[in-house]
Coordinates of C-alpha atoms in Angstrom, one line a residue:
M1 CA -5.4 10.1 -40.7
V2 CA -1.9 11.1 -41.9
N3 CA 0.1 8.6 -43.8
R4 CA 3.6 8.6 -42.3
N5 CA 5.3 7.3 -45.5
A6 CA 3.8 10.1 -47.7
S7 CA 5.2 13.5 -48.2
P8 CA 3.3 16.5 -46.9
D9 CA 2.1 17.4 -50.4
D10 CA 0.6 13.9 -51.0
N11 CA -2.1 14.2 -48.3
L12 CA -4.7 16.8 -47.4
N13 CA -4.3 17.2 -43.6
P14 CA -7.7 18.0 -42.2
T15 CA -6.3 19.3 -38.9
R16 CA -4.1 21.8 -40.5
L17 CA -6.8 22.7 -43.0
V18 CA -9.1 23.6 -40.1
A19 CA -6.3 25.4 -38.4
A20 CA -5.7 27.5 -41.5
I21 CA -9.4 28.3 -41.9
M22 CA -9.5 29.4 -38.2
T23 CA -6.5 31.6 -38.6
V24 CA -7.8 33.3 -41.8
G25 CA -11.2 33.8 -40.0
A26 CA -9.4 35.4 -37.0
G27 CA -7.6 37.8 -39.3
L28 CA -10.7 38.7 -41.3
L29 CA -12.7 39.2 -38.1
T30 CA -10.0 41.5 -36.7
L31 CA -9.8 43.5 -39.9
V32 CA -13.6 43.9 -40.1
A33 CA -13.7 44.9 -36.5
I34 CA -11.1 47.6 -37.0
V35 CA -12.8 49.0 -40.1
W36 CA -16.2 49.0 -38.5
S37 CA -14.9 50.7 -35.3
I38 CA -13.2 53.4 -37.3
A39 CA -16.4 54.1 -39.2
R40 CA -18.5 53.9 -36.0
F41 CA -16.3 56.3 -34.1
A42 CA -16.4 58.7 -37.1
E43 CA -20.1 58.5 -37.1
I44 CA -20.3 59.2 -33.4
S45 CA -18.0 62.2 -33.7
N46 CA -20.2 63.7 -36.4
M47 CA -23.4 63.4 -34.2
K48 CA -24.9 66.6 -32.9
A49 CA -25.4 65.1 -29.4
P50 CA -23.4 61.9 -29.0
T51 CA -24.0 59.9 -25.8
V52 CA -21.6 57.9 -23.6
T53 CA -23.7 54.8 -24.3
D54 CA -23.0 55.0 -28.0
F55 CA -19.3 55.2 -27.4
V56 CA -19.3 52.4 -24.8
W57 CA -21.2 50.0 -27.0
A58 CA -18.8 50.7 -29.9
V59 CA -15.9 49.9 -27.6
V60 CA -17.6 46.7 -26.3
K61 CA -18.3 45.4 -29.8
L62 CA -14.7 46.1 -30.8
F63 CA -13.2 44.3 -27.9
G64 CA -15.7 41.4 -28.3
A65 CA -14.7 41.0 -31.9
C66 CA -11.0 41.1 -31.0
G67 CA -11.6 38.6 -28.3
L68 CA -13.3 36.2 -30.6
S69 CA -10.5 36.5 -33.2
L70 CA -8.0 35.7 -30.5
L71 CA -10.0 32.7 -29.5
L72 CA -10.0 31.5 -33.1
W73 CA -6.3 32.1 -33.5
G74 CA -5.5 30.2 -30.2
G75 CA -7.7 27.2 -31.3
A76 CA -5.8 27.1 -34.6
E77 CA -2.4 27.1 -32.8
L78 CA -3.6 24.4 -30.5
L79 CA -4.6 22.2 -33.5
R80 CA -1.3 22.8 -35.2
K81 CA 0.7 21.8 -32.0
L82 CA -1.5 18.7 -31.6
D83 CA -0.9 17.6 -35.2
E84 CA 2.8 18.2 -34.8
L85 CA 2.8 16.0 -31.7
V86 CA 1.0 13.2 -33.5
E87 CA 3.4 13.4 -36.4
A88 CA 6.5 13.5 -34.1
A89 CA 5.2 10.6 -32.1
G90 CA 4.6 8.6 -35.3
R91 CA 8.2 9.2 -36.4
V92 CA 9.6 7.7 -33.1
P93 CA 11.0 4.2 -33.7
L94 CA 9.2 1.5 -31.7
T95 CA 12.6 -0.1 -30.9
P96 CA 15.4 1.9 -29.4
P97 CA 18.5 2.4 -31.5
T98 CA 21.5 0.1 -30.8
I99 CA 24.8 1.8 -30.0
G100 CA 27.9 -0.1 -31.0
P101 CA 28.1 -3.5 -32.7
V102 CA 24.7 -4.9 -33.6
S103 CA 24.0 -8.3 -32.0
R104 CA 22.6 -11.0 -34.3
T105 CA 20.7 -12.6 -31.4
P106 CA 17.0 -11.8 -31.6
A107 CA 15.5 -10.0 -28.6
A108 CA 13.6 -12.0 -26.1
P109 CA 9.8 -11.6 -26.2
G110 CA 9.7 -10.0 -22.7
A111 CA 12.4 -7.3 -23.4
A112 CA 12.8 -4.5 -20.9
D113 CA 11.8 -1.8 -23.5
R114 CA 8.3 -3.3 -24.0
P115 CA 6.6 -1.2 -21.3
Q116 CA 8.0 2.0 -22.8
T117 CA 6.9 1.0 -26.3
E118 CA 3.4 0.2 -25.1
L119 CA 3.2 3.5 -23.2
L120 CA 4.3 5.4 -26.3
E121 CA 1.7 3.6 -28.4
Q122 CA -1.0 4.4 -25.9
L123 CA 0.1 8.1 -25.9
I124 CA -0.1 8.2 -29.7
D125 CA -3.6 6.6 -29.8
L126 CA -4.8 9.0 -27.1
T127 CA -3.5 12.0 -28.9
R128 CA -5.1 10.8 -32.2
E129 CA -8.4 10.4 -30.3
V130 CA -8.2 13.9 -28.9
R131 CA -7.5 15.3 -32.3
D132 CA -10.4 13.3 -33.9
V133 CA -12.8 14.4 -31.2
S134 CA -11.9 18.0 -31.6
L135 CA -12.9 17.8 -35.3
L136 CA -16.4 16.3 -34.6
S137 CA -19.6 18.3 -34.6
E138 CA -21.8 18.5 -31.5
T139 CA -24.1 15.9 -32.9
E140 CA -21.3 13.5 -33.8
R141 CA -19.8 14.0 -30.3
A142 CA -23.1 13.1 -28.7
Q143 CA -23.4 10.0 -30.8
R144 CA -19.9 9.0 -29.9
I145 CA -20.5 9.5 -26.2
E146 CA -23.7 7.4 -26.5
V147 CA -21.8 4.5 -28.2
E148 CA -19.0 4.6 -25.7
S149 CA -21.4 4.7 -22.7
L150 CA -23.4 1.7 -24.0
A151 CA -20.3 -0.3 -24.7
L152 CA -19.0 0.4 -21.2
A153 CA -22.3 -0.5 -19.6
Q154 CA -22.4 -3.8 -21.5
R155 CA -18.8 -4.6 -20.4
L156 CA -19.6 -3.9 -16.8
E157 CA -22.8 -6.0 -17.0
A158 CA -20.5 -8.9 -17.9
E159 CA -17.7 -8.0 -15.4
V160 CA -19.7 -7.2 -12.3
P161 CA -21.3 -10.7 -11.8
T162 CA -17.8 -12.2 -12.1
L163 CA -16.4 -9.9 -9.5
L164 CA -19.3 -10.6 -7.2
R165 CA -18.8 -14.3 -7.5
E166 CA -15.2 -13.8 -6.5
H167 CA -16.4 -11.7 -3.5
R168 CA -14.7 -8.6 -4.9
W169 CA -17.7 -6.4 -4.4
Q170 CA -15.5 -3.4 -3.5
V171 CA -13.8 -3.5 -6.9
A172 CA -17.1 -3.9 -8.6
Q173 CA -18.6 -0.9 -6.8
Q174 CA -15.6 1.2 -7.6
R175 CA -15.8 0.4 -11.3
V176 CA -19.6 1.1 -11.5
E177 CA -19.2 4.4 -9.6
E178 CA -16.4 5.5 -11.9
A179 CA -18.5 4.7 -14.9
R180 CA -21.6 6.5 -13.5
A181 CA -19.4 9.6 -12.9
R182 CA -18.2 9.5 -16.5
F183 CA -21.6 8.8 -18.1
P184 CA -24.3 9.8 -15.6
M185 CA -27.1 9.7 -18.2
V186 CA -26.9 5.8 -18.6
A187 CA -29.7 4.0 -16.7
N188 CA -27.8 0.7 -16.4
W189 CA -25.8 1.9 -13.4
K190 CA -28.7 1.7 -11.0
G191 CA -29.3 -2.0 -11.6
L192 CA -25.6 -2.8 -11.4
L193 CA -25.2 -0.9 -8.1
A194 CA -28.2 -2.8 -6.8
Q195 CA -26.4 -6.0 -7.6
V196 CA -23.3 -4.8 -5.8
E197 CA -25.3 -3.7 -2.8
Q198 CA -27.0 -7.0 -2.6
A199 CA -23.7 -8.9 -2.7
R200 CA -22.2 -6.4 -0.2
T201 CA -25.0 -7.0 2.2
A202 CA -24.6 -10.8 1.9
V203 CA -20.8 -10.6 2.5
E204 CA -21.3 -8.2 5.4
K205 CA -23.9 -10.5 7.0
A206 CA -21.6 -13.6 6.8
D207 CA -18.5 -11.6 7.9
L208 CA -20.4 -10.1 10.8
E209 CA -21.6 -13.5 12.0
T210 CA -18.1 -14.9 11.8
T211 CA -16.5 -11.9 13.6
T212 CA -19.2 -11.9 16.3
R213 CA -18.5 -15.5 17.2
E214 CA -14.8 -14.9 17.2
V215 CA -15.1 -11.8 19.4
D216 CA -17.4 -13.6 21.9
D217 CA -14.9 -16.4 22.3
L218 CA -12.0 -13.9 22.8
T219 CA -14.0 -11.9 25.3
A220 CA -14.8 -15.0 27.3
L221 CA -11.1 -15.6 27.5
G222 CA -10.4 -12.0 28.5
A223 CA -8.4 -11.4 25.3
W224 CA -9.8 -7.9 24.9
D225 CA -6.9 -6.6 22.7
R226 CA -7.4 -9.4 20.2
A227 CA -11.2 -8.9 20.3
M228 CA -10.9 -5.1 19.6
Q229 CA -8.5 -5.8 16.7
A230 CA -11.0 -8.2 15.2
V231 CA -13.7 -5.6 15.4
R232 CA -11.4 -2.9 13.9
D233 CA -10.7 -5.3 11.0
L234 CA -14.4 -5.8 10.4
Q235 CA -15.0 -2.0 10.4
R236 CA -12.1 -1.6 7.9
R237 CA -13.8 -4.1 5.5
H238 CA -17.2 -2.6 6.0
P239 CA -16.7 1.1 6.9
T240 CA -20.4 2.0 6.3
S241 CA -21.9 -0.9 8.3
T242 CA -24.0 0.2 11.2
K243 CA -24.0 -3.4 12.6
A244 CA -20.2 -3.4 12.6
A245 CA -20.3 -0.1 14.5
D246 CA -22.8 -1.5 17.0
L247 CA -20.6 -4.5 17.6
A248 CA -17.6 -2.2 18.2
R249 CA -19.6 -0.2 20.7
R250 CA -20.8 -3.3 22.5
I251 CA -17.3 -4.8 22.8
T252 CA -15.9 -1.4 24.0
I253 CA -18.6 -1.2 26.7
Q254 CA -17.9 -4.8 27.8
R255 CA -14.2 -4.2 27.8
D256 CA -14.5 -1.0 29.9
K257 CA -16.8 -2.8 32.3
A258 CA -14.5 -5.7 32.7
A259 CA -11.6 -3.4 33.3
E260 CA -13.4 -1.6 36.0
E261 CA -14.4 -4.8 37.7
D262 CA -10.8 -6.1 37.5
R263 CA -9.4 -2.8 38.9
A264 CA -11.9 -2.9 41.7
R265 CA -11.0 -6.6 42.5
L266 CA -7.3 -5.8 42.6
M267 CA -7.8 -2.7 44.8
I268 CA -9.9 -4.7 47.3
K269 CA -7.0 -7.2 47.6
A270 CA -4.6 -4.4 48.1
Q271 CA -6.8 -2.8 50.8
E272 CA -7.2 -6.2 52.5
A273 CA -3.4 -6.5 52.7
T274 CA -3.1 -2.9 54.0
N275 CA -5.7 -3.6 56.7
A276 CA -3.7 -6.6 57.7
R277 CA -0.5 -4.5 57.8
D278 CA 1.0 -6.8 55.2
W279 CA 2.8 -4.0 53.5
T280 CA 4.9 -6.1 51.1
T281 CA 1.8 -7.8 49.7
A282 CA -0.1 -4.5 49.6
L283 CA 2.7 -2.9 47.6
E284 CA 2.8 -5.8 45.1
R285 CA -0.9 -5.6 44.5
V286 CA -0.9 -1.8 44.1
E287 CA 2.0 -1.9 41.6
Q288 CA 0.2 -4.7 39.7
V289 CA -3.0 -2.6 39.3
L290 CA -1.0 0.5 38.3
A291 CA 1.0 -1.4 35.7
K292 CA -2.1 -3.0 34.3
Y293 CA -4.0 0.2 34.0
P294 CA -1.5 3.0 33.7
N295 CA -3.9 5.5 32.1
A296 CA -6.8 5.0 34.6
H297 CA -7.7 8.4 36.1
D298 CA -9.5 6.9 39.1
L299 CA -6.1 5.5 40.4
E300 CA -4.4 8.8 40.9
E301 CA -5.0 8.6 44.7
L302 CA -3.4 5.2 44.7
R303 CA -0.3 6.5 42.9
Q304 CA 0.1 9.1 45.6
Q305 CA 0.2 6.3 48.3
L306 CA 3.1 4.5 46.6
P307 CA 5.9 6.2 48.5
T308 CA 4.4 5.4 51.8
L309 CA 3.7 1.8 50.8
R310 CA 7.3 1.3 49.6
K311 CA 8.6 2.8 52.9
N312 CA 6.4 0.5 55.0
A313 CA 7.2 -2.5 52.9
E314 CA 10.9 -1.9 53.2
I315 CA 10.7 -1.5 57.0
Q316 CA 8.7 -4.8 57.2
R317 CA 11.2 -6.7 55.0
R318 CA 14.1 -5.5 57.3
Q319 CA 12.2 -6.5 60.4
V320 CA 11.5 -10.0 58.9
M321 CA 15.2 -10.4 57.9
E322 CA 16.3 -9.2 61.4
A323 CA 13.9 -11.8 63.0
E324 CA 15.3 -14.5 60.7
I325 CA 18.9 -13.7 61.7
K326 CA 18.0 -13.9 65.4
Q327 CA 16.3 -17.2 64.9
L328 CA 19.2 -18.7 62.9
I329 CA 21.6 -17.6 65.6
K330 CA 19.5 -19.3 68.2
E331 CA 19.7 -22.5 66.1
H332 CA 23.5 -22.0 65.7
R333 CA 23.1 -21.7 61.9
Y334 CA 25.7 -18.9 61.8
G335 CA 26.5 -19.3 58.1
E336 CA 22.9 -18.6 57.0
A337 CA 22.6 -15.8 59.5
L338 CA 25.8 -14.2 58.2
H339 CA 24.5 -14.4 54.6
I340 CA 21.2 -12.6 55.6
A341 CA 23.1 -10.0 57.7
R342 CA 25.3 -9.1 54.7
R343 CA 22.2 -8.7 52.5
V344 CA 20.7 -6.3 55.0
V345 CA 23.9 -4.2 55.1
D346 CA 24.2 -4.2 51.3
E347 CA 20.5 -3.5 50.5
Y348 CA 19.7 -1.1 53.3
P349 CA 23.0 0.5 54.4
D350 CA 21.4 3.5 56.1
S351 CA 18.8 1.5 58.1
P352 CA 19.0 1.0 61.9
Q353 CA 19.4 -2.8 61.4
A354 CA 22.4 -2.3 59.1
T355 CA 24.1 -0.1 61.8
V356 CA 23.7 -2.8 64.4
L357 CA 24.7 -5.7 62.1
R358 CA 27.9 -4.0 61.0
D359 CA 29.2 -4.3 64.6
Q360 CA 28.1 -8.0 64.8
L361 CA 29.5 -9.1 61.4
P362 CA 33.0 -9.9 62.7
R363 CA 31.6 -12.1 65.5
L364 CA 29.2 -13.8 63.1
E365 CA 32.0 -14.5 60.6
Q366 CA 34.1 -16.0 63.4
K367 CA 31.3 -18.2 64.6
A368 CA 30.5 -19.3 61.1
A369 CA 34.1 -20.2 60.5
E370 CA 34.2 -22.2 63.7
A371 CA 31.0 -24.0 62.8
F372 CA 32.3 -24.8 59.4

């Protein structure tokens, strides 16, 4: 590791030494390849019957040697850049410079520059680790991986039970899965995943029982939207649960069946009002079922009957109002009769009743004034 306080001549930098060796090796390899290729091509040209294969193999060996030398040279440059990055990062001050007069008040422990400083330190450590790993042999790298994997396994063996006691099995499962993806050769992951699955099963069972009771209570009250939302929340917490999926299917079937029964009941009431020629009541019940189930495909015929129902209900209301006016006039209640007559004229100006009542309004107004 480089001492930042020492001059470049005071330390033997292993990274740059390796880079220099790789560079020299690349140059020597290139030189040897060129000399060999010249000699080989001269030898082929002096043959009595040179073949294409001899020439091709010579070219292949030349390009292979050149490619290897380029690879060595590129690795050397990468090591140099990496070492320069580490040295540059080490020279960066951990506290930002102050512009203007320096305050004598010490900085608070939770200063705003702490996250940036910690991030810079982590970057330096990571860069050093990458540099150190690149200098290890294959055996040393395997040993390092083994040590890191065992340390991670021991840490998770301590963390997973704690997470499971806190009912955070999803977090525990994610951490174990990430560790297994990083170090698949470790045998500890199978036992840890078994613990997580056991805890997940227990949580799922309790959650399923609670949600089932809640959903049954809501369906008994006819609160199907709230029941379906509770089921969706259960599936979100347990996306792979077959029992949660079964509960969702059961509630969906029950909801659809209840909706069909409710539509049939409302349609029967509308039909009864239609048979009784109570057009106003029939229109109200048809509008009710259409508003409650706007997307039901089996109600299309009922939608087509709406204009006729509205027309019949309007005629019936005018007839009822006309009968009320006549009855009020017989009872000499001219003020009330006048009020209803004006409503007919205002609400149904083009109706036959309105045409007749317009001629009668002056007389009704006179009688209402005399009665008053």
